[in-house]
CSV table of C-alpha atoms and ligand atoms in Angstrom, one decimal:
chain,number,residue,atom,x,y,z
A,163,MET,CA,-28.8,-36.3,57.7
A,164,LYS,CA,-28.2,-34.3,60.9
A,165,CYS,CA,-25.8,-34.8,63.7
A,166,THR,CA,-27.7,-36.4,66.6
A,167,LYS,CA,-25.7,-34.4,69.1
A,168,CYS,CA,-25.5,-30.9,67.6
A,169,GLY,CA,-27.9,-30.8,64.7
A,170,GLY,CA,-25.1,-29.9,62.3
A,171,LYS,CA,-24.5,-31.7,59.0
A,172,ALA,CA,-23.7,-35.4,59.7
A,173,VAL,CA,-20.7,-36.9,57.9
A,174,ILE,CA,-21.6,-40.5,58.9
A,175,SER,CA,-24.5,-42.6,60.0
A,176,VAL,CA,-24.0,-45.2,62.6
A,177,LEU,CA,-27.2,-47.2,61.9
A,178,GLN,CA,-26.7,-49.9,64.6
A,179,HIS,CA,-26.8,-47.2,67.2
A,180,HIS,CA,-29.4,-45.0,65.4
A,181,LEU,CA,-26.9,-42.1,65.2
A,182,GLY,CA,-25.9,-39.5,62.7
A,183,LEU,CA,-22.7,-37.6,63.6
A,184,CYS,CA,-20.7,-34.6,62.4
A,185,LYS,CA,-17.0,-34.9,62.3
A,186,GLU,CA,-16.3,-33.3,65.6
A,187,HIS,CA,-18.9,-35.5,67.5
A,188,TYR,CA,-17.8,-38.6,65.6
A,189,LEU,CA,-14.2,-38.1,66.7
A,190,GLU,CA,-15.5,-37.8,70.3
A,191,TRP,CA,-18.0,-40.7,70.1
A,192,VAL,CA,-15.5,-43.4,68.9
A,193,PRO,CA,-13.0,-43.0,71.8
A,194,GLY,CA,-15.9,-42.8,74.2
A,195,GLN,CA,-17.2,-46.2,72.9
A,196,VAL,CA,-13.8,-47.7,73.2
A,197,ALA,CA,-13.4,-46.4,76.8
A,198,ARG,CA,-16.7,-48.1,77.7
A,199,ALA,CA,-15.6,-51.4,76.3
A,200,ILE,CA,-12.3,-51.2,78.2
A,201,GLN,CA,-14.3,-50.7,81.4
A,202,LYS,CA,-17.1,-53.2,80.8
A,203,TYR,CA,-14.7,-56.0,80.0
A,204,ARG,CA,-12.1,-54.9,82.6
A,205,MET,CA,-9.4,-54.9,80.0
A,206,PHE,CA,-6.7,-52.7,81.8
A,207,ALA,CA,-6.2,-49.6,83.9
A,208,LYS,CA,-4.3,-46.3,83.5
A,209,THR,CA,-1.4,-47.7,85.6
A,210,ASP,CA,-0.9,-50.7,83.3
A,211,ARG,CA,1.8,-50.8,80.7
A,212,ILE,CA,0.2,-51.6,77.4
A,213,LEU,CA,1.7,-53.0,74.2
A,214,ALA,CA,-0.3,-52.5,71.0
A,215,ALA,CA,0.3,-54.7,68.1
A,216,VAL,CA,0.3,-52.4,65.0
A,217,SER,CA,0.3,-53.6,61.4
A,218,GLY,CA,0.1,-50.2,59.7
A,219,GLY,CA,-3.6,-50.8,59.0
A,220,LYS,CA,-6.6,-48.6,59.9
A,221,ASP,CA,-7.7,-50.6,63.0
A,222,SER,CA,-4.4,-51.0,64.8
A,223,LEU,CA,-3.2,-47.4,64.2
A,224,SER,CA,-6.6,-46.0,65.2
A,225,LEU,CA,-6.5,-48.2,68.3
A,226,TRP,CA,-3.1,-46.8,69.2
A,227,ASP,CA,-4.3,-43.2,68.6
A,228,ILE,CA,-7.4,-43.8,70.7
A,229,LEU,CA,-5.6,-45.4,73.7
A,230,HIS,CA,-3.0,-42.6,73.6
A,231,ARG,CA,-5.8,-39.9,73.6
A,232,LEU,CA,-7.6,-41.7,76.4
A,233,GLY,CA,-4.4,-41.3,78.5
A,234,TYR,CA,-3.2,-44.9,78.6
A,235,GLN,CA,0.6,-45.7,78.6
A,236,VAL,CA,0.8,-47.5,75.3
A,237,ASP,CA,3.8,-48.5,73.1
A,238,GLY,CA,3.6,-50.1,69.7
A,239,LEU,CA,4.9,-53.4,68.4
A,240,TYR,CA,5.4,-53.8,64.6
A,241,ILE,CA,6.3,-57.3,63.3
A,242,CYS,CA,7.9,-57.2,59.9
A,243,LEU,CA,6.8,-60.3,58.0
A,244,GLY,CA,9.0,-59.8,54.9
A,245,ILE,CA,6.1,-59.8,52.5
A,246,ASP,CA,6.5,-57.9,49.3
A,247,GLY,CA,3.8,-59.2,46.9
A,248,GLY,CA,4.5,-56.6,44.3
A,249,VAL,CA,3.1,-53.8,46.5
A,250,ASN,CA,6.0,-53.5,48.9
A,251,TYR,CA,3.5,-54.5,51.6
A,252,SER,CA,5.8,-55.0,54.6
A,253,ASN,CA,8.1,-52.0,53.9
A,254,GLU,CA,5.2,-49.7,53.4
A,255,SER,CA,3.2,-50.8,56.4
A,256,GLN,CA,6.3,-50.5,58.6
A,257,ARG,CA,7.0,-47.0,57.2
A,258,LEU,CA,3.4,-45.9,58.1
A,259,SER,CA,3.6,-47.4,61.6
A,260,GLN,CA,6.9,-45.6,62.2
A,261,GLN,CA,5.5,-42.4,60.8
A,262,PHE,CA,2.6,-42.6,63.2
A,263,ALA,CA,4.8,-43.2,66.1
A,264,ALA,CA,7.1,-40.3,65.2
A,265,GLN,CA,4.2,-37.9,64.7
A,266,HIS,CA,2.8,-38.7,68.1
A,267,GLY,CA,6.1,-39.1,70.0
A,268,LEU,CA,5.3,-42.7,70.8
A,269,THR,CA,7.6,-45.7,71.2
A,270,LEU,CA,7.5,-48.4,68.5
A,271,HIS,CA,9.3,-51.7,68.9
A,272,VAL,CA,10.1,-53.5,65.6
A,273,VAL,CA,10.7,-57.2,65.3
A,274,ASP,CA,12.0,-58.1,61.9
A,275,ILE,CA,11.2,-61.8,61.3
A,276,PRO,CA,13.7,-62.3,58.4
A,277,GLN,CA,16.4,-60.7,60.5
A,278,VAL,CA,15.7,-62.6,63.7
A,279,TYR,CA,14.9,-66.0,62.1
A,280,GLY,CA,16.8,-65.8,58.8
A,281,GLU,CA,13.6,-66.4,56.7
A,282,SER,CA,10.6,-64.3,55.7
A,283,ILE,CA,7.0,-65.6,56.2
A,284,PRO,CA,6.6,-66.6,52.6
A,285,GLN,CA,10.0,-68.5,52.8
A,286,ILE,CA,8.9,-70.4,55.9
A,287,ALA,CA,5.6,-71.1,54.2
A,288,SER,CA,7.2,-72.6,51.2
A,289,ARG,CA,9.4,-74.9,53.3
A,290,THR,CA,6.7,-76.2,55.7
A,291,PHE,CA,3.7,-78.4,55.5
A,292,ARG,CA,1.7,-75.8,57.4
A,293,GLY,CA,2.5,-73.3,54.7
A,294,ARG,CA,1.2,-75.3,51.8
A,295,GLY,CA,-1.2,-73.2,49.7
A,296,ALA,CA,-1.1,-69.9,51.6
A,297,PRO,CA,1.3,-68.5,54.2
A,298,CYS,CA,-1.5,-67.3,56.5
A,299,SER,CA,-1.4,-70.1,58.9
A,300,VAL,CA,2.4,-69.8,59.3
A,301,CYS,CA,2.0,-66.0,59.5
A,302,GLY,CA,-0.7,-66.2,62.2
A,303,LEU,CA,1.4,-68.6,64.3
A,304,ALA,CA,4.5,-66.5,64.0
A,305,LYS,CA,2.7,-63.3,64.9
A,306,ARG,CA,1.1,-64.8,68.0
A,307,HIS,CA,4.4,-66.3,69.1
A,308,GLU,CA,6.3,-63.0,68.6
A,309,MET,CA,3.6,-60.9,70.3
A,310,ASN,CA,3.7,-63.1,73.3
A,311,ARG,CA,7.4,-63.2,73.4
A,312,LEU,CA,7.9,-59.4,73.2
A,313,ALA,CA,5.1,-58.6,75.6
A,314,ARG,CA,6.6,-60.9,78.2
A,315,ASP,CA,10.3,-60.1,77.6
A,316,LEU,CA,9.6,-56.3,77.7
A,317,GLY,CA,7.5,-56.6,80.8
A,318,TYR,CA,4.1,-55.3,79.5
A,319,ASP,CA,1.0,-56.0,81.5
A,320,VAL,CA,-1.3,-56.5,78.5
A,321,LEU,CA,-1.1,-56.9,74.8
A,322,VAL,CA,-3.8,-55.2,72.8
A,323,THR,CA,-4.8,-55.9,69.1
A,324,GLY,CA,-7.0,-54.0,66.7
A,325,HIS,CA,-9.6,-56.7,66.1
A,326,ASN,CA,-12.9,-55.0,65.4
A,327,LEU,CA,-16.4,-56.3,65.6
A,328,ASP,CA,-16.4,-57.5,62.0
A,329,ASP,CA,-13.2,-59.6,62.7
A,330,GLU,CA,-14.7,-61.1,65.8
A,331,ALA,CA,-18.1,-61.7,64.2
A,332,ALA,CA,-16.4,-63.4,61.2
A,333,VAL,CA,-14.4,-65.7,63.5
A,334,LEU,CA,-17.5,-66.4,65.6
A,335,PHE,CA,-19.5,-67.2,62.4
A,336,SER,CA,-16.8,-69.6,61.2
A,337,ASN,CA,-16.5,-71.3,64.6
A,338,THR,CA,-20.3,-71.6,64.9
A,339,LEU,CA,-20.6,-73.2,61.5
A,340,ARG,CA,-18.3,-75.9,62.8
A,341,TRP,CA,-19.5,-75.8,66.4
A,342,ALA,CA,-15.9,-75.6,67.3
A,343,GLY,CA,-16.4,-75.8,71.1
A,344,GLY,CA,-12.8,-75.1,72.1
A,345,PHE,CA,-12.5,-72.0,70.0
A,346,LEU,CA,-15.9,-70.7,71.1
A,347,ALA,CA,-15.0,-71.2,74.7
A,348,ARG,CA,-11.8,-69.2,74.2
A,349,GLN,CA,-13.2,-66.3,72.1
A,350,GLY,CA,-13.8,-63.1,73.9
A,351,PRO,CA,-12.7,-59.5,74.5
A,352,VAL,CA,-10.0,-60.6,77.0
A,353,LEU,CA,-7.7,-63.6,77.2
A,354,GLU,CA,-6.3,-64.0,80.7
A,355,ALA,CA,-2.7,-64.8,81.1
A,356,ASP,CA,-3.6,-68.0,83.0
A,357,GLN,CA,-1.0,-70.2,81.3
A,358,PRO,CA,2.8,-70.0,81.6
A,359,GLY,CA,4.5,-67.9,79.0
A,360,LEU,CA,1.4,-66.3,77.6
A,361,ALA,CA,0.6,-62.6,77.8
A,362,ARG,CA,-2.7,-61.2,78.9
A,363,LYS,CA,-4.5,-60.0,75.7
A,364,ALA,CA,-7.4,-57.6,75.1
A,365,LYS,CA,-9.3,-56.3,72.1
A,366,PRO,CA,-10.6,-52.8,72.9
A,367,LEU,CA,-12.3,-52.4,69.4
A,368,CYS,CA,-14.3,-55.6,69.7
A,369,ARG,CA,-17.6,-53.7,69.6
A,370,MET,CA,-16.6,-51.2,66.8
A,371,TYR,CA,-17.7,-51.9,63.3
A,372,GLU,CA,-14.9,-52.1,60.7
A,373,ARG,CA,-16.8,-49.4,58.8
A,374,ASP,CA,-16.7,-47.2,61.8
A,375,MET,CA,-13.0,-47.7,62.3
A,376,THR,CA,-12.4,-46.8,58.6
A,377,ALA,CA,-14.3,-43.6,59.1
A,378,TYR,CA,-12.4,-42.8,62.3
A,379,ALA,CA,-9.0,-43.2,60.5
A,380,LEU,CA,-10.1,-41.0,57.6
A,381,LEU,CA,-11.6,-38.3,59.8
A,382,ARG,CA,-8.7,-38.3,62.2
A,383,GLY,CA,-6.3,-38.1,59.2
A,384,ILE,CA,-4.4,-41.2,60.0
A,385,GLU,CA,-2.4,-42.4,57.1
A,386,TYR,CA,-2.8,-46.2,56.9
A,387,ILE,CA,-1.9,-48.9,54.5
A,388,TYR,CA,-4.9,-49.3,52.1
A,389,ASP,CA,-3.4,-52.1,50.0
A,390,GLU,CA,-4.3,-55.5,51.3
A,391,CYS,CA,-1.6,-58.0,52.1
A,392,PRO,CA,-1.5,-59.9,48.8
A,393,TYR,CA,-2.2,-63.2,50.5
A,394,ALA,CA,-5.5,-61.9,52.0
A,395,LEU,CA,-7.1,-62.2,48.5
A,396,GLY,CA,-9.8,-64.8,48.6
A,397,ALA,CA,-9.5,-65.3,52.4
A,398,THR,CA,-12.6,-67.0,53.9
A,399,SER,CA,-12.7,-64.3,56.6
A,400,ILE,CA,-13.4,-61.7,53.8
A,401,TYR,CA,-16.2,-63.9,52.4
A,402,TYR,CA,-17.8,-64.2,55.9
A,403,LYS,CA,-17.5,-60.5,56.4
A,404,GLU,CA,-19.3,-59.9,53.1
A,405,LEU,CA,-22.1,-62.3,54.1
A,406,LEU,CA,-22.5,-60.6,57.5
A,407,ASN,CA,-22.6,-57.2,55.8
A,408,LYS,CA,-25.4,-58.4,53.5
A,409,LEU,CA,-27.3,-59.4,56.6
A,410,GLU,CA,-26.4,-56.1,58.3
A,411,SER,CA,-27.7,-54.1,55.4
A,412,ASP,CA,-31.1,-55.8,55.7
A,413,GLN,CA,-31.1,-55.8,59.5
A,414,PRO,CA,-29.0,-53.0,61.0
A,415,GLY,CA,-27.4,-54.1,64.3
A,416,ALA,CA,-27.5,-57.8,63.4
A,417,LYS,CA,-23.7,-58.2,63.5
A,418,LEU,CA,-23.4,-56.4,66.8
A,419,ASN,CA,-26.2,-58.5,68.2
A,420,PHE,CA,-24.7,-61.7,67.0
A,421,TYR,CA,-21.5,-61.0,68.9
A,422,LEU,CA,-22.9,-59.5,72.0
A,423,SER,CA,-25.5,-62.2,72.5
A,424,PHE,CA,-22.7,-64.8,72.1
A,425,LEU,CA,-20.8,-63.1,74.9
A,426,GLN,CA,-23.9,-63.1,77.0
A,427,ALA,CA,-24.6,-66.8,76.4
A,428,LYS,CA,-21.1,-67.6,77.3
A,429,GLU,CA,-21.3,-65.7,80.5
A,430,GLY,CA,-24.5,-67.7,81.2
A,431,GLY,CA,-22.5,-70.9,80.9
A,432,LEU,CA,-23.3,-72.0,77.3
A,433,PHE,CA,-19.7,-72.9,76.6
A,434,ALA,CA,-18.4,-74.9,79.6
A,435,PRO,CA,-14.7,-75.5,80.2
A,436,GLN,CA,-15.3,-79.1,79.1
A,437,ALA,CA,-15.8,-77.7,75.6
A,438,ASP,CA,-12.1,-76.9,75.5
A,439,PRO,CA,-10.4,-80.2,76.5
A,440,ASP,CA,-7.1,-79.0,74.9
A,441,ARG,CA,-6.7,-76.4,77.6
A,442,ALA,CA,-6.3,-78.9,80.4
A,443,GLN,CA,-3.3,-80.4,78.7
A,444,MET,CA,-1.4,-77.2,78.2
A,445,HIS,CA,2.3,-77.2,79.3
A,446,PRO,CA,5.2,-74.8,78.7
A,447,CYS,CA,7.2,-75.4,75.5
A,448,PRO,CA,10.7,-76.7,76.6
A,449,SER,CA,12.4,-74.3,74.1
A,450,CYS,CA,10.5,-70.9,74.3
A,451,GLY,CA,8.4,-71.4,77.5
A,452,GLN,CA,5.1,-70.4,75.9
A,453,SER,CA,2.2,-72.7,76.8
A,454,THR,CA,1.2,-75.2,74.1
A,455,THR,CA,-1.1,-78.1,73.7
A,456,ALA,CA,1.3,-79.8,71.3
A,457,GLU,CA,3.4,-82.6,72.8
A,458,GLY,CA,7.0,-81.5,73.3
A,459,LEU,CA,8.0,-78.3,71.4
A,460,CYS,CA,5.3,-75.7,70.6
A,461,SER,CA,4.1,-75.5,67.0
A,462,PHE,CA,6.2,-72.4,66.4
A,463,CYS,CA,9.5,-73.9,67.6
A,464,ARG,CA,8.8,-77.0,65.7
A,465,MET,CA,8.1,-74.9,62.5
A,466,MET,CA,11.4,-73.1,63.0
A,467,GLY,CA,13.3,-76.4,63.2
A,468,GLY,CA,13.6,-77.7,66.7
A,469,GLU,CA,15.5,-76.3,69.6
A,470,SER,CA,16.6,-72.7,69.2
B,98,MET,CA,-27.9,-38.4,23.8
B,99,THR,CA,-28.1,-37.2,27.4
B,100,ASP,CA,-28.0,-33.6,28.3
B,101,TRP,CA,-26.8,-34.1,31.9
B,102,GLN,CA,-23.5,-35.0,33.2
B,103,PRO,CA,-23.4,-38.4,34.9
B,104,VAL,CA,-22.1,-39.0,38.5
B,105,LYS,CA,-18.8,-40.9,38.5
B,106,ILE,CA,-18.2,-43.5,41.2
B,107,ILE,CA,-14.6,-44.7,41.6
B,108,THR,CA,-13.6,-47.7,43.7
B,109,ARG,CA,-10.6,-50.0,43.9
B,110,GLY,CA,-9.6,-50.3,40.2
B,111,LYS,CA,-13.2,-49.8,38.9
B,112,GLU,CA,-15.3,-46.9,37.7
B,113,TYR,CA,-19.1,-46.6,37.3
B,114,GLU,CA,-21.5,-44.0,36.1
B,115,VAL,CA,-24.9,-43.3,37.5
B,116,ARG,CA,-27.7,-40.7,36.9
B,117,PRO,CA,-27.6,-37.6,39.0
B,118,GLY,CA,-30.5,-36.8,41.2
B,119,MET,CA,-30.6,-40.0,43.3
B,120,ALA,CA,-29.4,-40.6,46.8
B,121,VAL,CA,-26.0,-42.2,47.5
B,122,LYS,CA,-27.8,-45.3,48.9
B,123,HIS,CA,-29.7,-45.7,45.7
B,124,ALA,CA,-26.6,-45.2,43.6
B,125,LEU,CA,-24.7,-47.9,45.6
B,126,GLU,CA,-27.7,-50.3,45.0
B,127,LYS,CA,-27.5,-49.7,41.3
B,128,ILE,CA,-23.8,-50.7,41.2
B,129,ASN,CA,-24.4,-53.6,43.6
B,130,ILE,CA,-22.3,-52.4,46.5
B,131,LEU,CA,-23.4,-52.7,50.1
B,132,PRO,CA,-23.3,-49.4,52.0
B,133,GLU,CA,-22.0,-51.4,54.9
B,134,SER,CA,-18.8,-52.3,53.0
B,135,VAL,CA,-17.8,-48.8,52.0
B,136,ILE,CA,-17.3,-45.2,53.1
B,137,VAL,CA,-18.4,-42.7,50.5
B,138,THR,CA,-16.4,-39.6,49.9
B,139,ARG,CA,-16.9,-36.6,47.6
B,140,ASN,CA,-14.1,-34.0,47.2
B,141,GLY,CA,-12.3,-35.7,50.1
B,142,GLU,CA,-15.2,-35.3,52.5
B,143,LEU,CA,-17.3,-38.1,53.9
B,144,ILE,CA,-21.0,-38.1,53.0
B,145,THR,CA,-24.0,-40.0,54.3
B,146,GLU,CA,-26.2,-42.3,52.3
B,147,ASP,CA,-29.2,-39.9,52.1
B,148,GLU,CA,-27.1,-37.3,50.3
B,149,LEU,CA,-28.4,-36.4,46.8
B,150,LEU,CA,-26.0,-36.6,43.9
B,151,ALA,CA,-25.6,-33.7,41.6
B,152,PRO,CA,-24.5,-33.8,37.9
B,153,GLY,CA,-20.8,-34.1,37.6
B,154,ASP,CA,-20.2,-35.4,41.1
B,155,VAL,CA,-17.3,-37.6,41.6
B,156,LEU,CA,-17.5,-40.1,44.4
B,157,LYS,CA,-14.6,-42.1,45.7
B,158,LEU,CA,-15.4,-45.3,47.7
B,159,VAL,CA,-13.1,-46.3,50.5
B,160,MET,CA,-13.3,-50.1,50.9
B,161,VAL,CA,-13.8,-51.1,54.5
B,162,ILE,CA,-13.2,-54.8,54.6
B,163,SER,CA,-9.7,-56.1,55.2
B,164,GLY,CA,-8.7,-59.7,55.6
B,165,GLY,CA,-6.0,-62.0,56.8
C,140,LIG,S1,-3.1,-62.1,54.8
C,140,LIG,FE1,-2.1,-63.9,55.6
C,140,LIG,S2,0.1,-63.6,55.1
C,140,LIG,FE2,-0.9,-61.6,54.9
C,140,LIG,S3,-0.6,-60.6,56.9
C,140,LIG,FE3,-2.6,-61.6,57.0
C,140,LIG,S4,-2.2,-63.6,57.9
C,140,LIG,FE4,-0.2,-62.8,57.2
C,141,LIG,ZN1,-22.3,-32.7,66.0
C,142,LIG,ZN1,8.2,-72.9,71.7
C-alpha cells in the first residue's frame, strides 16, 4: 500500500477515510483531524486554560501530546486510584504519565485518592453497595468527582478526556440498546458547564478510532501503559467494542457513521430535553458544591460517608 | 515435513504459526483476529494488511481495545 499523500510506503491504512499513510504523513494527519474536531464542535480556543485527564494510557497521553503540539495551553491531571492487581497498575501508569510530562516540560497535577481520602478505590468498593462485584462504578464516580473538583479549584476553562470514537460508539450502543433517553440526550463531544460546580468538558478524540490512536502512540514513540487495569477484564464496554469492530471489518466506516449520524440526529432534535427529566432537578451538593440529581448529598459525598 | 519456515505471530500471551506467502489480512483471518482490533508490527515497524509474509517473519500484534 502507498501513502495517499506522497506515494511512499504506507505504514497504516485508515480504511474509514480511504487513506494509506506513511509515518511522516500519519503523524501530521492525526493532529490535523483533532484540530478539525476541536473547531467543529467549538471545544476551546488557544486562550483557554485546558486540563487534560491523563491515565498513562495511549489515548490520554496522545491527546496531551497532540494538544501541546497544536499550541494549546494544556496541563495534565493524574488521579491515582490505588489499584495494584498484581501488575502494579496505578504506580506504573503514574510513572509513565510523569515521564511524559517531564520529557515535554509539561505540568502534571497528581491527586492521590488513598492519600486524600484514606482509602484506595478497591477498598471503597469493598465497603460500599455500589462497589459490589466490581469497583468500576465506584472508580468512575470518584474520577468524575475529582476531575470536576480539580478543574474548578485550579481555575481551568475546560477539562478534556481521551475518549476516542470506539469509547463513544460503545457507550452509544449500550445506551441505544436500552433507549436510555437521559444518557443519549447528554452524550456528545462537549458537555457545557451549565450546572453549578461542574466543569466544562470536551472530548477532542471523539472522531478518532481507537486503532488510529494506538498507531499514533506507537509511531510517535509515546511510552504508555499496555497492561489493562485488572478490573477491565470482561467489561461490557470491551464486548461492545468487539461487536462494533466485527461490523467495521465488514463495513469500513460503520462505527464512525453510527456516531456521527447520532450527533446529527440529536442536532435535529431527536433527543429533546424532556428525554432527560433528571437534569431539571439538579441542585448543588451541600457538601462539595457539585451539581447532583440525588436528594441531599451527591453520590460521591454519600459514598465517602457523609459531610466532609 | 515442511521445507519452509513458518511465520510466527505473537500477541498478548499467545503465539500462532501460519504459512508464509499470504498477506497479513489473510493471516489474521486464519487465526481469527479482526484487523480492526490490532496493529501489526514486524521488527518494530508497523505494516499494512496487504503486506506479504516471508518465511521466518515474526509479527507482533499490538492490541488496540482497552476497557474500563
Ligand atoms: S477498569 Fe474499572 S477500576 Fe479499572 S480504571 Fe477502569 S473504571 Fe477504574
Ligand atoms: Zn507520505
Ligand atoms: Zn458532593
